[in-house]
PDB file of C-alpha atoms in Angstrom:
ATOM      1  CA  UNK A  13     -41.704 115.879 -57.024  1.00 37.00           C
ATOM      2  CA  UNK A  14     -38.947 113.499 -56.828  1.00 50.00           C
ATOM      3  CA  UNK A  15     -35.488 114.417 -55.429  1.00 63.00           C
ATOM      4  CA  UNK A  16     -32.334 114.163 -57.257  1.00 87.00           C
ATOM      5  CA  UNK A  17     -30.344 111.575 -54.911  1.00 95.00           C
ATOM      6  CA  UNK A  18     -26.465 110.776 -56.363  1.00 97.00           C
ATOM      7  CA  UNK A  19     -24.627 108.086 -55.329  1.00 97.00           C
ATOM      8  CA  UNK A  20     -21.507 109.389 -53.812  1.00 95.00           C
ATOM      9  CA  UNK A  21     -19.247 106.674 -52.490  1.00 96.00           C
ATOM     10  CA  UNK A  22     -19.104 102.882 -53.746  1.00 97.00           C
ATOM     11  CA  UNK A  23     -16.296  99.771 -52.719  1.00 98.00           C
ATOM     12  CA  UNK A  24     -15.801  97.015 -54.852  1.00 98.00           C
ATOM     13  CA  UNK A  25     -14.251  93.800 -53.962  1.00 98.00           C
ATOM     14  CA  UNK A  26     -13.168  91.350 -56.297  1.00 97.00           C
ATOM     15  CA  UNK A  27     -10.334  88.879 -57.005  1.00 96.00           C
ATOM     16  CA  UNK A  28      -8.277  89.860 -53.973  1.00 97.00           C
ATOM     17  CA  UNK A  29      -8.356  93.691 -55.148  1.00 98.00           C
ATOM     18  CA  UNK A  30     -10.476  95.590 -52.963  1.00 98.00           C
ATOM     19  CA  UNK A  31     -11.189  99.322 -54.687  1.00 98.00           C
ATOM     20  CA  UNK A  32     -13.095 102.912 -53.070  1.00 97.00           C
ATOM     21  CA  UNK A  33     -14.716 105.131 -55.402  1.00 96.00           C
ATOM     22  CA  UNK A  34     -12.005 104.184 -58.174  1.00 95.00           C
ATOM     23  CA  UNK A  35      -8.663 103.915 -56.796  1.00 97.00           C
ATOM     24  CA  UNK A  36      -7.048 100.716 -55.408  1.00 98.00           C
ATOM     25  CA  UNK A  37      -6.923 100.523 -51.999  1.00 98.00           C
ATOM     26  CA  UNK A  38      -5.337  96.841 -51.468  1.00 98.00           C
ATOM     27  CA  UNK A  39      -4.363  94.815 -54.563  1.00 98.00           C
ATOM     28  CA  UNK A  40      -2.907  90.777 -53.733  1.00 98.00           C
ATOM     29  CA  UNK A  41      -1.768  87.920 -56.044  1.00 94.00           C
ATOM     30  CA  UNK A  42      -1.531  84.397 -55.271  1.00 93.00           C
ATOM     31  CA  UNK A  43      -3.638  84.428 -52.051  1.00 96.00           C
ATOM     32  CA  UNK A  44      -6.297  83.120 -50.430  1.00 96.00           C
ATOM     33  CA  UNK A  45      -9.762  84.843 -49.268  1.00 96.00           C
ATOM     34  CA  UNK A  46      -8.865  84.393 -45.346  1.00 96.00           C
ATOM     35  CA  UNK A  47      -5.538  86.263 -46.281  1.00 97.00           C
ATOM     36  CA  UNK A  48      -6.856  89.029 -48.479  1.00 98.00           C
ATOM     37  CA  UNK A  49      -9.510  90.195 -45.947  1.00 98.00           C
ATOM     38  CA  UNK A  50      -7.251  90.000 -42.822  1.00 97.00           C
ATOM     39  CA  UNK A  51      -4.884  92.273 -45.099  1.00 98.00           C
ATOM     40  CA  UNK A  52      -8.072  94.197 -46.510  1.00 98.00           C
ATOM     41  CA  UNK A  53      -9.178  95.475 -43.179  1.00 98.00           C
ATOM     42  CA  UNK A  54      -6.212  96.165 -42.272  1.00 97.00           C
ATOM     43  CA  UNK A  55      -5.924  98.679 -45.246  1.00 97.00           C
ATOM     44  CA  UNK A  56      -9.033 100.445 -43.906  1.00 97.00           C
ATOM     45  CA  UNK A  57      -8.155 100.269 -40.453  1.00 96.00           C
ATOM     46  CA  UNK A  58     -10.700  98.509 -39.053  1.00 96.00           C
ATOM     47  CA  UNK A  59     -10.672  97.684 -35.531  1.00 93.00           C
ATOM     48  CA  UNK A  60     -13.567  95.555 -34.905  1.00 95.00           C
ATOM     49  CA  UNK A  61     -12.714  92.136 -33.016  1.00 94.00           C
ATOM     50  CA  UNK A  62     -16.290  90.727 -33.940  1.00 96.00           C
ATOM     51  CA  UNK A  63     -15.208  90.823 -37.450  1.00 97.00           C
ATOM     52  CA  UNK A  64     -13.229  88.167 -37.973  1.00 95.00           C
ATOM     53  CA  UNK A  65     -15.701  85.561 -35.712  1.00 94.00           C
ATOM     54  CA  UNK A  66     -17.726  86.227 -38.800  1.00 96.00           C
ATOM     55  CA  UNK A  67     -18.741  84.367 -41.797  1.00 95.00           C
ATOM     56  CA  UNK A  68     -17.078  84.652 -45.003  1.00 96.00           C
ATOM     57  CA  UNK A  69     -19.975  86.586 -46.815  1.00 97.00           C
ATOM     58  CA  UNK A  70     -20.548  88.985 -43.231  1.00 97.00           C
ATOM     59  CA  UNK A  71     -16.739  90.068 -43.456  1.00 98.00           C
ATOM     60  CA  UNK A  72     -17.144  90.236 -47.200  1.00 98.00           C
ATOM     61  CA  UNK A  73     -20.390  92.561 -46.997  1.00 98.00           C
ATOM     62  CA  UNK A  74     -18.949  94.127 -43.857  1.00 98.00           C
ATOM     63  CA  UNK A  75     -15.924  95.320 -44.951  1.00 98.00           C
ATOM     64  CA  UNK A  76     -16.835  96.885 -48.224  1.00 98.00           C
ATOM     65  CA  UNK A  77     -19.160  99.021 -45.929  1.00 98.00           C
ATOM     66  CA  UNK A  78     -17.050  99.947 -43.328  1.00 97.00           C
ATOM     67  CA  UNK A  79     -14.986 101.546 -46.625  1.00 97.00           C
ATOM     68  CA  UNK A  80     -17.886 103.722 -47.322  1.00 96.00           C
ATOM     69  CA  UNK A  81     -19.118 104.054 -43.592  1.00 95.00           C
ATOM     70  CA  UNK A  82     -16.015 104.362 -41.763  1.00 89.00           C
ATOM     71  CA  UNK A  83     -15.705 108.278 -43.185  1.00 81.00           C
ATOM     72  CA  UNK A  84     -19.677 109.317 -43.563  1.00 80.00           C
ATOM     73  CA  UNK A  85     -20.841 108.188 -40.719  1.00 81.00           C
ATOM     74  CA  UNK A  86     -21.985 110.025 -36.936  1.00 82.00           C
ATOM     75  CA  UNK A  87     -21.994 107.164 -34.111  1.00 76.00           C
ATOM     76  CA  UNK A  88     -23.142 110.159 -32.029  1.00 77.00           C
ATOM     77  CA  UNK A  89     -25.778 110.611 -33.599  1.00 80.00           C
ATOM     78  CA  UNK A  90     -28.508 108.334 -34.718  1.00 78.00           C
ATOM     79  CA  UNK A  91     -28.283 107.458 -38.522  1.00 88.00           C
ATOM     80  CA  UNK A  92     -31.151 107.407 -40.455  1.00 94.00           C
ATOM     81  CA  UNK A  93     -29.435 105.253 -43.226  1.00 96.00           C
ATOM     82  CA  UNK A  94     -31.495 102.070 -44.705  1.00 97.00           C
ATOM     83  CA  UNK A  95     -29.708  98.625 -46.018  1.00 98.00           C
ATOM     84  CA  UNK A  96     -30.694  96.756 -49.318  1.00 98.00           C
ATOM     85  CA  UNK A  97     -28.641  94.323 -50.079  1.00 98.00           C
ATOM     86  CA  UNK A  98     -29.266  91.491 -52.440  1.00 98.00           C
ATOM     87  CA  UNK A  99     -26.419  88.267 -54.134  1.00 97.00           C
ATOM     88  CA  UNK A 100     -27.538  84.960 -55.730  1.00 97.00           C
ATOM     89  CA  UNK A 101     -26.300  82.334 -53.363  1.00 95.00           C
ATOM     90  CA  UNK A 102     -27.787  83.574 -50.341  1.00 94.00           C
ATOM     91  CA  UNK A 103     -26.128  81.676 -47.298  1.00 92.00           C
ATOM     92  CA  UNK A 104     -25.186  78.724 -49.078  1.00 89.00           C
ATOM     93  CA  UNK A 105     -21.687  78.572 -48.516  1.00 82.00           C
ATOM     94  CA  UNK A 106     -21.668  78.884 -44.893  1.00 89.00           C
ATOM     95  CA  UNK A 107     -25.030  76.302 -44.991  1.00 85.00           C
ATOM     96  CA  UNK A 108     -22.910  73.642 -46.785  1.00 85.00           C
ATOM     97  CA  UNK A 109     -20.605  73.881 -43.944  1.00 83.00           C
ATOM     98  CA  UNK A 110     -23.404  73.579 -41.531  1.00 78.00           C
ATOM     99  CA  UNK A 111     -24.396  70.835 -43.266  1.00 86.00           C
ATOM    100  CA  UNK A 112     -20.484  68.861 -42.999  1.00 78.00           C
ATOM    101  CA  UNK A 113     -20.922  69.173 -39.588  1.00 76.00           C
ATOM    102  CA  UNK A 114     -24.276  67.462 -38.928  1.00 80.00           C
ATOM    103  CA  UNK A 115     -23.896  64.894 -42.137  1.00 80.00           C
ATOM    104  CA  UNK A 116     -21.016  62.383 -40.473  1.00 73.00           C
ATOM    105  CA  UNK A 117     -22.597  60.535 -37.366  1.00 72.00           C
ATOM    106  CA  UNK A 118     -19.334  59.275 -36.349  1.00 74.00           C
ATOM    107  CA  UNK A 119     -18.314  63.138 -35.940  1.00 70.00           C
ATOM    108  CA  UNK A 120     -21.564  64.978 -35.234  1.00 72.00           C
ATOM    109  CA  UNK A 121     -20.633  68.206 -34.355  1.00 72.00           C
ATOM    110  CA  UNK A 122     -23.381  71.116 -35.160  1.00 75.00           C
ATOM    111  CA  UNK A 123     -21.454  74.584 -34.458  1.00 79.00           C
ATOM    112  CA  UNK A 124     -23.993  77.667 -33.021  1.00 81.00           C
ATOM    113  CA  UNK A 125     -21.291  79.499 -34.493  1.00 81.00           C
ATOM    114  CA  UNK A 126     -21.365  78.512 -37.811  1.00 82.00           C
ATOM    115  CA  UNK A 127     -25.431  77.843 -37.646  1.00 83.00           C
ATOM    116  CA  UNK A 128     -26.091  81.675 -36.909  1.00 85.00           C
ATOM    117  CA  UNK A 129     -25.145  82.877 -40.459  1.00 86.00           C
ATOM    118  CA  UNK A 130     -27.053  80.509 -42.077  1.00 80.00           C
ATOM    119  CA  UNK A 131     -29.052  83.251 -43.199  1.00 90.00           C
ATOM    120  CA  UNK A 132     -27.989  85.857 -45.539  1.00 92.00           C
ATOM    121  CA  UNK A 133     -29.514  88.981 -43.718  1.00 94.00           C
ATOM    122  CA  UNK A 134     -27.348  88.247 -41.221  1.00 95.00           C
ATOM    123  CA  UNK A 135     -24.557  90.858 -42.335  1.00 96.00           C
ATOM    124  CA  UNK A 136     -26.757  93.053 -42.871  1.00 96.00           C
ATOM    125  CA  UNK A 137     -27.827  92.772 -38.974  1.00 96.00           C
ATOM    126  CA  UNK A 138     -23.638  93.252 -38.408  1.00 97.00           C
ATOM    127  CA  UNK A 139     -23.362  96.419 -40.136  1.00 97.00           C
ATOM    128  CA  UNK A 140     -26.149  97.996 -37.972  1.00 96.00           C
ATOM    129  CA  UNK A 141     -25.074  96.635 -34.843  1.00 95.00           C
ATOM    130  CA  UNK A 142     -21.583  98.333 -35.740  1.00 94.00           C
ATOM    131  CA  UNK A 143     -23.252 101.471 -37.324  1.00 94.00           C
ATOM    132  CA  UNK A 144     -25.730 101.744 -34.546  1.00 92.00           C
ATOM    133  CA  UNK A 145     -28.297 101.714 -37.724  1.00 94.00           C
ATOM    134  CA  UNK A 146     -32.087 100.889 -36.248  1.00 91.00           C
ATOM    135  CA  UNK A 147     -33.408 101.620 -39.695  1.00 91.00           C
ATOM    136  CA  UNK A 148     -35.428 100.095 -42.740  1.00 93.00           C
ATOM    137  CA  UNK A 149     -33.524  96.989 -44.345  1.00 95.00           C
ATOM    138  CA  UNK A 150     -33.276  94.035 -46.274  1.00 96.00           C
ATOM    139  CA  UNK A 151     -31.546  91.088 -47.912  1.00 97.00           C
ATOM    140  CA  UNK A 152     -32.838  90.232 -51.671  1.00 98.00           C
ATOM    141  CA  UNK A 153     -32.242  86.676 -53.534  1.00 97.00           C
ATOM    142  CA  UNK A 154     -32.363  87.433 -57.497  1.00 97.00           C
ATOM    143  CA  UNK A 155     -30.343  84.883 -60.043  1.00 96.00           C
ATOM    144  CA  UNK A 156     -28.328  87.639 -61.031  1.00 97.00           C
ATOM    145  CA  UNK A 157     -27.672  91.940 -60.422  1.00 98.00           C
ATOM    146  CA  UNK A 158     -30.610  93.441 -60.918  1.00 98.00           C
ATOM    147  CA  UNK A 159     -29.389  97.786 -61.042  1.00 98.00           C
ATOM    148  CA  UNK A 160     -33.173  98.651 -61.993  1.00 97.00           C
ATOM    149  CA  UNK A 161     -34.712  96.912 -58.562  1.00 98.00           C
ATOM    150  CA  UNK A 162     -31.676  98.149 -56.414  1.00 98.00           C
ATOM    151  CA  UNK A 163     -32.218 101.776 -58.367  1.00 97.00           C
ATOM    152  CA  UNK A 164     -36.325 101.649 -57.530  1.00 97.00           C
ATOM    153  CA  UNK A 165     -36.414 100.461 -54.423  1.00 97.00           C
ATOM    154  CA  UNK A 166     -33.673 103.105 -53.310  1.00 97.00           C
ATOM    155  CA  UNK A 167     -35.524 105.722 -54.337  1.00 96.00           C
ATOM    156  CA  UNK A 168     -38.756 104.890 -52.833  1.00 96.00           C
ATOM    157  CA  UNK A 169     -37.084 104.683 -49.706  1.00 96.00           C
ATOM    158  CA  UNK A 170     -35.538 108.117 -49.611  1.00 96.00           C
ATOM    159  CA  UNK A 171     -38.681 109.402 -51.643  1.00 95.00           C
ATOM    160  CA  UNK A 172     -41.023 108.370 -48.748  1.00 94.00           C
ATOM    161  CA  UNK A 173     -39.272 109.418 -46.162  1.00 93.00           C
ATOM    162  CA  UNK A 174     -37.642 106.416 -44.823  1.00 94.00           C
ATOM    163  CA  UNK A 175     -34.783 107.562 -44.928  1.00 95.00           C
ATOM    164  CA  UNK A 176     -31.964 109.816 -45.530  1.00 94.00           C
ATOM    165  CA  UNK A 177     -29.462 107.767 -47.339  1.00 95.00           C
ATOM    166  CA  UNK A 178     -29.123 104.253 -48.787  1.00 97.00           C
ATOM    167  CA  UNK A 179     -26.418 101.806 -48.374  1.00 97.00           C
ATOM    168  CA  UNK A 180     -26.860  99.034 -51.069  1.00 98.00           C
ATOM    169  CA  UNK A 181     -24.995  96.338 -51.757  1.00 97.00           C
ATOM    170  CA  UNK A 182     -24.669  92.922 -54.387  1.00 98.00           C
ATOM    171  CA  UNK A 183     -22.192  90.610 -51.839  1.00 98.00           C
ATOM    172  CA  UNK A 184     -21.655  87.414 -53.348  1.00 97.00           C
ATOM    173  CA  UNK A 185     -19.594  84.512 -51.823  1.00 97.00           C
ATOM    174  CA  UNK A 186     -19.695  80.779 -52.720  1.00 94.00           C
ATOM    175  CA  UNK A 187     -16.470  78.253 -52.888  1.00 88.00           C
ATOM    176  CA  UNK A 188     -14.006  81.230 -52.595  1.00 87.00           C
ATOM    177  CA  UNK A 189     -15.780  82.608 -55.872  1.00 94.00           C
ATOM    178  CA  UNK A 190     -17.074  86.162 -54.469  1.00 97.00           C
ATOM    179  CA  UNK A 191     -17.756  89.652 -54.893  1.00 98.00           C
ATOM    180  CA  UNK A 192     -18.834  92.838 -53.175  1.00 98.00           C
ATOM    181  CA  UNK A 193     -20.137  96.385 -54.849  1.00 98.00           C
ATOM    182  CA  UNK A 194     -21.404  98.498 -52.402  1.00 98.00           C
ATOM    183  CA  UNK A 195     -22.291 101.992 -52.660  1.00 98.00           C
ATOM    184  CA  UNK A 196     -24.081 104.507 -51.084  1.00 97.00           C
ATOM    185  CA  UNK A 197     -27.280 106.519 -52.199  1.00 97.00           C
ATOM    186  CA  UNK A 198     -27.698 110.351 -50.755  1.00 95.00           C
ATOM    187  CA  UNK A 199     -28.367 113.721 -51.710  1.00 91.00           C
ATOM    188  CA  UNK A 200     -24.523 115.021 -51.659  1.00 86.00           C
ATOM    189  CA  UNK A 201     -22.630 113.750 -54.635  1.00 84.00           C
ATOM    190  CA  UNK A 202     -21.727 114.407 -58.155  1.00 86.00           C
ATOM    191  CA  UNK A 203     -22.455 110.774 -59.660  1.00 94.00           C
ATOM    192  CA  UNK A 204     -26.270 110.541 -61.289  1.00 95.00           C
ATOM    193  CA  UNK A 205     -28.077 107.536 -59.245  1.00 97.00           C
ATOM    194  CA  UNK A 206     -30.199 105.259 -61.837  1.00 96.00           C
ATOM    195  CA  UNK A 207     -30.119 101.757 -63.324  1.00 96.00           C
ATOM    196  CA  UNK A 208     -27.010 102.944 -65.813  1.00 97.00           C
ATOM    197  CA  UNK A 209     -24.623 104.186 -63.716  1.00 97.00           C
ATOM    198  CA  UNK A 210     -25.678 101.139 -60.976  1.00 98.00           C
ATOM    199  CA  UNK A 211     -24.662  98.522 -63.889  1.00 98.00           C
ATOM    200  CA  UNK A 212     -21.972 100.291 -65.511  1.00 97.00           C
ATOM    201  CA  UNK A 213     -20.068 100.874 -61.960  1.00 97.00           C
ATOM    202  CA  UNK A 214     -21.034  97.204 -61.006  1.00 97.00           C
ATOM    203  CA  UNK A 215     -19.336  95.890 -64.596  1.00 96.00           C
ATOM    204  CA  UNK A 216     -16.888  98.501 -64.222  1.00 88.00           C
TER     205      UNK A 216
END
């Protein structure tokens, strides 16, 4: 029998506006990424020093769940919560920086740093080590959203067992083009989870 799950939180970031369940939380003109999330975790009140040691896309994918997270989650208890994530770029902007700094033999500098988020499911490993999460997840590569994947996969997760809720997320960031919808997937709630609602809320 399968369980009616809702989705009853979801962030979006976009175009220096960063948005929870709806309602604008932060809205800037005129500015830079590095600006807008310095200001946009400040509107959250995040206090997390790691944070901004981060790559772009970690702080991106970070942030918009610590918006959701900050206010449904236990750190005194253990969270059974699972991570899908997916975007289209995967690491590429911070490997094309990687890449600037190993290219110019006159000025061969390769940063640790910079070569540790040269993976994409590497903010996904950030929000557990914040969330305390030692659960099921994973970082997809598709050309573009796909709500019906995100939607299945969800639900066999929390159908089987593996867990109790689902944070998933499409976090996109390439040349200061980027994007974040994150929501997450539980029992509580009032808004239906399927492939409909995903896409509409992600076009929304």
């Amino acid at each position: 029998m399968t369980t009616n799950y809702h989705i009853s939180n979801y962030c979006k970031i976009e175009n220096n506006s960063l948005q929870v369940n709806g309602t604008t939380v932060l809205e800037m003109k005129d500015v830079l990424f590095p600006e807008f999330i310095k200001n946009a975790s400040k509107a959250i009140e995040l206090e997390y020093p790691k944070f901004f040691k981060m790559d772009n896309l970690s702080k991106l994918a970070f942030l918009g769940a610590e918006a959701i997270l900050k206010n449904n989650i236990n750190l005194d208890i253990e969270n059974n919560i699972a991570l899908v994530f997916a975007n289209k770029a995967s690491s590429l902007d911070t490997d094309v920086k990687y890449q600037e700094s190993i290219s110019d033999k006159e000025n061969y500098f390769p940063s640790p740093a910079v070569f540790v988020y040269t993976l994409p499911n590497i903010c996904v490993g950030e929000i557990s080590i914040k969330n305390q999460l030692k659960t099921e997840n994973a970082f997809f590569v598709f050309d573009d959203f796909k709500a019906e994947f995100m939607s299945d996969y969800t639900s066999y997760l929390l159908e089987s067992g593996k867990a109790e809720k689902v944070l998933c997320g499409w976090v996109e960031f390439y040349k200061n083009d980027y994007k974040a919808f994150v929501y997450l997937v539980e029992k509580s709630g009032t808004t239906a989870h399927n492939k409909e609602v995903i896409q509409t809320l992600y076009n929304k």
